[in-house]
Amino acid sequence: LQYRTEGKKTRFFLDAGFYAAYWVRGVSSGSYFTNQLGDVFLRRTEISEYYEFDNDYGINRRKDNRFDAGLAGGLGFAYKLPKGEVFFEVRGDYGFLDLSSFQGSAPSTYSPQINRAIMFSLGYLITIKEAKPGKIKKEEEDNDEEEE
């Protein structure tokens, strides 16, 4: 949902709604250091591999919850220019679901993994063709006459 105020050159808007997401794939990446006996310097090794989802609960009784859902909302400002408008928006997501599930109860030291995000957007919307209210109304009247 979006509520907006329209001015001659500016507009403010407020967004609110729900989101749903499904984790399709992931990549684990990082680096580690190794040192063989007799080497003076450490060797850095880079790794990058596709993340393997837990198909069962495994030894730690945990698996990934690949579905997420929550609330989304934002607040923005736009300024009209001759061929479009420049805008700035701040959005936030507030997830409801834990991204891990456990066989039985979770460990006592476990803290739920819940998505929280803040996003900033700055952009320029280009106006391709601007509709003229009078022309749209006339075309609708012509279509009504043809239908009769």
CSV table of N, CA and C in Angstrom, one decimal, residues 1-97:
chain,number,residue,atom,x,y,z
A,1,LEU,N,0.8,-1.2,0.0
A,1,LEU,CA,0.0,0.0,0.0
A,1,LEU,C,0.9,1.2,0.0
A,2,GLN,N,0.4,2.3,-0.7
A,2,GLN,CA,1.2,3.5,-0.7
A,2,GLN,C,0.2,4.7,-0.5
A,3,TYR,N,0.6,5.6,0.4
A,3,TYR,CA,-0.1,6.8,0.6
A,3,TYR,C,0.8,7.9,0.1
A,4,ARG,N,0.3,8.8,-0.7
A,4,ARG,CA,1.2,9.9,-1.2
A,4,ARG,C,0.5,11.2,-1.2
A,5,THR,N,1.3,12.3,-1.0
A,5,THR,CA,0.8,13.6,-1.2
A,5,THR,C,1.4,14.2,-2.5
A,6,GLU,N,0.7,14.9,-3.2
A,6,GLU,CA,1.1,15.4,-4.5
A,6,GLU,C,1.2,17.0,-4.4
A,7,GLY,N,2.3,17.5,-4.8
A,7,GLY,CA,2.5,19.0,-4.9
A,7,GLY,C,2.9,19.3,-6.4
A,8,LYS,N,3.1,20.5,-6.7
A,8,LYS,CA,3.5,20.9,-8.0
A,8,LYS,C,4.9,20.3,-8.4
A,9,LYS,N,5.8,20.4,-7.4
A,9,LYS,CA,7.1,19.9,-7.7
A,9,LYS,C,7.6,18.8,-6.8
A,10,THR,N,6.9,18.6,-5.7
A,10,THR,CA,7.3,17.6,-4.7
A,10,THR,C,6.2,16.6,-4.4
A,11,ARG,N,6.6,15.4,-3.9
A,11,ARG,CA,5.6,14.5,-3.4
A,11,ARG,C,6.3,13.7,-2.3
A,12,PHE,N,5.5,13.4,-1.3
A,12,PHE,CA,5.9,12.5,-0.2
A,12,PHE,C,5.1,11.3,-0.2
A,13,PHE,N,5.7,10.1,0.2
A,13,PHE,CA,5.0,8.9,0.1
A,13,PHE,C,5.4,8.0,1.3
A,14,LEU,N,4.4,7.2,1.7
A,14,LEU,CA,4.6,6.3,2.8
A,14,LEU,C,4.1,4.9,2.3
A,15,ASP,N,5.0,3.9,2.4
A,15,ASP,CA,4.7,2.5,2.0
A,15,ASP,C,4.5,1.6,3.2
A,16,ALA,N,3.6,0.6,3.0
A,16,ALA,CA,3.4,-0.4,4.1
A,16,ALA,C,2.9,-1.7,3.4
A,17,GLY,N,3.3,-2.8,3.9
A,17,GLY,CA,2.9,-4.1,3.3
A,17,GLY,C,3.6,-5.3,3.9
A,18,PHE,N,3.3,-6.4,3.3
A,18,PHE,CA,3.9,-7.7,3.7
A,18,PHE,C,4.9,-8.1,2.7
A,19,TYR,N,5.9,-9.0,3.1
A,19,TYR,CA,6.7,-9.6,2.1
A,19,TYR,C,6.8,-11.1,2.5
A,20,ALA,N,7.1,-11.8,1.4
A,20,ALA,CA,7.4,-13.3,1.6
A,20,ALA,C,8.6,-13.6,0.7
A,21,ALA,N,9.5,-14.5,1.2
A,21,ALA,CA,10.7,-14.8,0.5
A,21,ALA,C,11.0,-16.3,0.6
A,22,TYR,N,11.7,-16.8,-0.4
A,22,TYR,CA,12.2,-18.2,-0.4
A,22,TYR,C,13.7,-18.2,-0.7
A,23,TRP,N,14.5,-18.8,0.1
A,23,TRP,CA,15.9,-18.9,-0.1
A,23,TRP,C,16.2,-19.9,-1.1
A,24,VAL,N,16.6,-19.5,-2.3
A,24,VAL,CA,16.8,-20.4,-3.5
A,24,VAL,C,18.2,-21.0,-3.4
A,25,ARG,N,19.2,-20.2,-3.2
A,25,ARG,CA,20.6,-20.8,-3.1
A,25,ARG,C,21.5,-19.8,-2.4
A,26,GLY,N,22.6,-20.2,-2.0
A,26,GLY,CA,23.6,-19.4,-1.3
A,26,GLY,C,25.0,-19.8,-1.6
A,27,VAL,N,26.0,-18.9,-1.4
A,27,VAL,CA,27.4,-19.1,-1.6
A,27,VAL,C,28.1,-18.8,-0.3
A,28,SER,N,28.9,-19.8,0.2
A,28,SER,CA,29.8,-19.5,1.3
A,28,SER,C,31.1,-19.1,0.8
A,29,SER,N,31.7,-18.0,1.3
A,29,SER,CA,33.0,-17.6,0.9
A,29,SER,C,33.8,-17.0,2.1
A,30,GLY,N,35.1,-17.1,2.0
A,30,GLY,CA,35.9,-16.6,3.0
A,30,GLY,C,37.4,-17.0,2.8
A,31,SER,N,38.2,-16.9,3.8
A,31,SER,CA,39.6,-17.3,3.7
A,31,SER,C,40.1,-17.8,5.0
A,32,TYR,N,41.1,-18.6,4.9
A,32,TYR,CA,41.8,-19.1,6.1
A,32,TYR,C,43.3,-19.2,5.9
A,33,PHE,N,44.0,-19.3,6.9
A,33,PHE,CA,45.5,-19.3,6.9
A,33,PHE,C,46.0,-20.6,7.2
A,34,THR,N,47.0,-21.1,6.5
A,34,THR,CA,47.7,-22.4,6.8
A,34,THR,C,49.2,-22.1,7.0
A,35,ASN,N,49.8,-23.0,7.7
A,35,ASN,CA,51.3,-22.9,7.9
A,35,ASN,C,51.8,-24.3,8.0
A,36,GLN,N,52.6,-24.6,7.0
A,36,GLN,CA,53.2,-26.0,7.0
A,36,GLN,C,54.5,-25.9,7.9
A,37,LEU,N,54.8,-27.0,8.5
A,37,LEU,CA,56.0,-27.1,9.3
A,37,LEU,C,57.2,-26.7,8.5
A,38,GLY,N,58.0,-25.7,9.0
A,38,GLY,CA,59.2,-25.3,8.3
A,38,GLY,C,59.0,-24.0,7.5
A,39,ASP,N,57.7,-23.7,7.1
A,39,ASP,CA,57.4,-22.5,6.4
A,39,ASP,C,57.6,-21.3,7.3
A,40,VAL,N,58.1,-20.2,6.8
A,40,VAL,CA,58.2,-19.0,7.6
A,40,VAL,C,57.0,-18.2,7.5
A,41,PHE,N,56.3,-18.1,6.4
A,41,PHE,CA,55.1,-17.3,6.2
A,41,PHE,C,53.9,-18.1,6.2
A,42,LEU,N,52.8,-17.5,6.6
A,42,LEU,CA,51.5,-18.2,6.6
A,42,LEU,C,51.0,-18.1,5.1
A,43,ARG,N,50.2,-19.1,4.7
A,43,ARG,CA,49.6,-19.0,3.4
A,43,ARG,C,48.1,-18.8,3.5
A,44,ARG,N,47.6,-17.8,2.8
A,44,ARG,CA,46.2,-17.5,2.8
A,44,ARG,C,45.5,-18.2,1.7
A,45,THR,N,44.4,-18.9,2.0
A,45,THR,CA,43.6,-19.7,1.1
A,45,THR,C,42.2,-19.1,1.0
A,46,GLU,N,41.8,-18.8,-0.2
A,46,GLU,CA,40.4,-18.2,-0.4
A,46,GLU,C,39.5,-19.4,-0.8
A,47,ILE,N,38.3,-19.4,-0.2
A,47,ILE,CA,37.3,-20.5,-0.6
A,47,ILE,C,36.0,-19.8,-1.0
A,48,SER,N,35.3,-20.5,-1.9
A,48,SER,CA,34.0,-20.0,-2.3
A,48,SER,C,33.3,-21.3,-2.8
A,49,GLU,N,32.2,-21.6,-2.2
A,49,GLU,CA,31.5,-22.8,-2.6
A,49,GLU,C,30.0,-22.6,-2.4
A,50,TYR,N,29.2,-23.3,-3.1
A,50,TYR,CA,27.7,-23.2,-3.0
A,50,TYR,C,27.3,-23.8,-1.6
A,51,TYR,N,26.4,-23.1,-1.0
A,51,TYR,CA,26.0,-23.5,0.4
A,51,TYR,C,25.1,-24.7,0.2
A,52,GLU,N,25.4,-25.7,1.0
A,52,GLU,CA,24.5,-26.9,1.0
A,52,GLU,C,23.5,-26.8,2.1
A,53,PHE,N,22.2,-26.8,1.7
A,53,PHE,CA,21.1,-26.7,2.7
A,53,PHE,C,21.0,-28.0,3.4
A,54,ASP,N,20.6,-27.9,4.7
A,54,ASP,CA,20.4,-29.1,5.5
A,54,ASP,C,19.1,-29.8,5.1
A,55,ASN,N,19.2,-31.0,4.5
A,55,ASN,CA,18.0,-31.7,4.1
A,55,ASN,C,17.4,-32.4,5.3
A,56,ASP,N,18.2,-32.7,6.3
A,56,ASP,CA,17.7,-33.3,7.5
A,56,ASP,C,18.3,-32.5,8.7
A,57,TYR,N,18.0,-33.0,9.9
A,57,TYR,CA,18.4,-32.2,11.1
A,57,TYR,C,19.9,-32.4,11.4
A,58,GLY,N,20.5,-33.5,10.9
A,58,GLY,CA,22.0,-33.7,11.1
A,58,GLY,C,22.4,-33.8,12.6
A,59,ILE,N,23.7,-33.7,12.9
A,59,ILE,CA,24.2,-34.0,14.2
A,59,ILE,C,23.8,-32.9,15.2
A,60,ASN,N,23.6,-31.7,14.7
A,60,ASN,CA,23.3,-30.6,15.7
A,60,ASN,C,21.8,-30.4,15.8
A,61,ARG,N,21.0,-31.3,15.2
A,61,ARG,CA,19.5,-31.2,15.3
A,61,ARG,C,18.9,-29.9,14.7
A,62,ARG,N,19.6,-29.3,13.8
A,62,ARG,CA,19.2,-28.0,13.3
A,62,ARG,C,19.2,-28.1,11.7
A,63,LYS,N,18.2,-27.4,11.1
A,63,LYS,CA,18.2,-27.3,9.7
A,63,LYS,C,17.7,-25.9,9.3
A,64,ASP,N,17.9,-25.5,8.1
A,64,ASP,CA,17.6,-24.1,7.6
A,64,ASP,C,16.1,-24.1,7.3
A,65,ASN,N,15.5,-23.0,7.7
A,65,ASN,CA,14.1,-22.6,7.3
A,65,ASN,C,14.3,-21.7,6.0
A,66,ARG,N,13.9,-22.2,4.9
A,66,ARG,CA,14.2,-21.5,3.6
A,66,ARG,C,13.1,-20.5,3.3
A,67,PHE,N,12.0,-20.4,4.1
A,67,PHE,CA,10.9,-19.5,3.8
A,67,PHE,C,10.9,-18.4,4.9
A,68,ASP,N,10.7,-17.2,4.5
A,68,ASP,CA,10.6,-16.0,5.4
A,68,ASP,C,9.4,-15.2,5.0
A,69,ALA,N,8.9,-14.5,6.0
A,69,ALA,CA,7.8,-13.6,5.8
A,69,ALA,C,7.8,-12.5,6.9
A,70,GLY,N,7.3,-11.3,6.5
A,70,GLY,CA,7.3,-10.3,7.5
A,70,GLY,C,6.6,-9.0,7.0
A,71,LEU,N,6.8,-7.9,7.7
A,71,LEU,CA,6.3,-6.6,7.3
A,71,LEU,C,7.4,-5.8,6.6
A,72,ALA,N,6.9,-4.9,5.7
A,72,ALA,CA,7.8,-4.0,5.0
A,72,ALA,C,7.2,-2.6,5.0
A,73,GLY,N,8.0,-1.6,5.2
A,73,GLY,CA,7.5,-0.3,5.2
A,73,GLY,C,8.6,0.7,4.7
A,74,GLY,N,8.1,1.9,4.3
A,74,GLY,CA,9.1,2.9,3.8
A,74,GLY,C,8.5,4.3,3.9
A,75,LEU,N,9.4,5.2,3.8
A,75,LEU,CA,9.1,6.7,3.7
A,75,LEU,C,9.9,7.3,2.7
A,76,GLY,N,9.4,8.1,1.8
A,76,GLY,CA,10.1,8.7,0.7
A,76,GLY,C,9.7,10.1,0.4
A,77,PHE,N,10.6,10.7,-0.5
A,77,PHE,CA,10.4,12.0,-1.0
A,77,PHE,C,10.8,12.1,-2.4
A,78,ALA,N,10.1,12.8,-3.3
A,78,ALA,CA,10.4,12.9,-4.7
A,78,ALA,C,10.3,14.3,-5.1
A,79,TYR,N,11.2,14.7,-6.1
A,79,TYR,CA,11.2,16.1,-6.6
A,79,TYR,C,11.1,16.0,-8.1
A,80,LYS,N,10.1,16.6,-8.7
A,80,LYS,CA,9.8,16.6,-10.1
A,80,LYS,C,10.8,17.5,-10.9
A,81,LEU,N,11.3,16.9,-12.0
A,81,LEU,CA,12.1,17.6,-12.9
A,81,LEU,C,11.5,17.6,-14.3
A,82,PRO,N,12.0,18.3,-15.3
A,82,PRO,CA,11.3,18.4,-16.6
A,82,PRO,C,11.1,17.0,-17.3
A,83,LYS,N,12.0,16.1,-17.2
A,83,LYS,CA,11.8,14.8,-17.9
A,83,LYS,C,11.7,13.6,-16.9
A,84,GLY,N,11.4,13.8,-15.6
A,84,GLY,CA,11.2,12.8,-14.7
A,84,GLY,C,11.2,13.3,-13.3
A,85,GLU,N,11.7,12.5,-12.3
A,85,GLU,CA,11.8,12.9,-10.9
A,85,GLU,C,12.9,12.2,-10.2
A,86,VAL,N,13.6,12.9,-9.3
A,86,VAL,CA,14.6,12.3,-8.4
A,86,VAL,C,13.9,11.9,-7.1
A,87,PHE,N,14.3,10.8,-6.5
A,87,PHE,CA,13.6,10.4,-5.3
A,87,PHE,C,14.6,9.8,-4.3
A,88,PHE,N,14.2,9.8,-3.0
A,88,PHE,CA,15.0,9.2,-2.0
A,88,PHE,C,14.0,8.5,-1.1
A,89,GLU,N,14.3,7.2,-0.7
A,89,GLU,CA,13.4,6.4,0.1
A,89,GLU,C,14.2,5.7,1.2
A,90,VAL,N,13.6,5.5,2.3
A,90,VAL,CA,14.1,4.7,3.4
A,90,VAL,C,13.1,3.6,3.6
A,91,ARG,N,13.5,2.3,3.5
A,91,ARG,CA,12.6,1.2,3.7
A,91,ARG,C,13.2,0.3,4.8
A,92,GLY,N,12.3,-0.4,5.4
A,92,GLY,CA,12.7,-1.4,6.4
A,92,GLY,C,11.9,-2.7,6.3
A,93,ASP,N,12.5,-3.8,6.6
A,93,ASP,CA,11.9,-5.1,6.6
A,93,ASP,C,12.0,-5.7,8.0
A,94,TYR,N,10.9,-6.3,8.5
A,94,TYR,CA,10.9,-6.9,9.8
A,94,TYR,C,10.3,-8.3,9.7
A,95,GLY,N,11.2,-9.3,9.7
A,95,GLY,CA,10.8,-10.6,9.6
A,95,GLY,C,10.2,-11.2,10.8
A,96,PHE,N,9.3,-12.2,10.6
A,96,PHE,CA,8.6,-12.8,11.7
A,96,PHE,C,9.1,-14.2,12.0
A,97,LEU,N,9.7,-14.9,11.0
A,97,LEU,CA,10.1,-16.3,11.2
A,97,LEU,C,11.6,-16.5,11.5
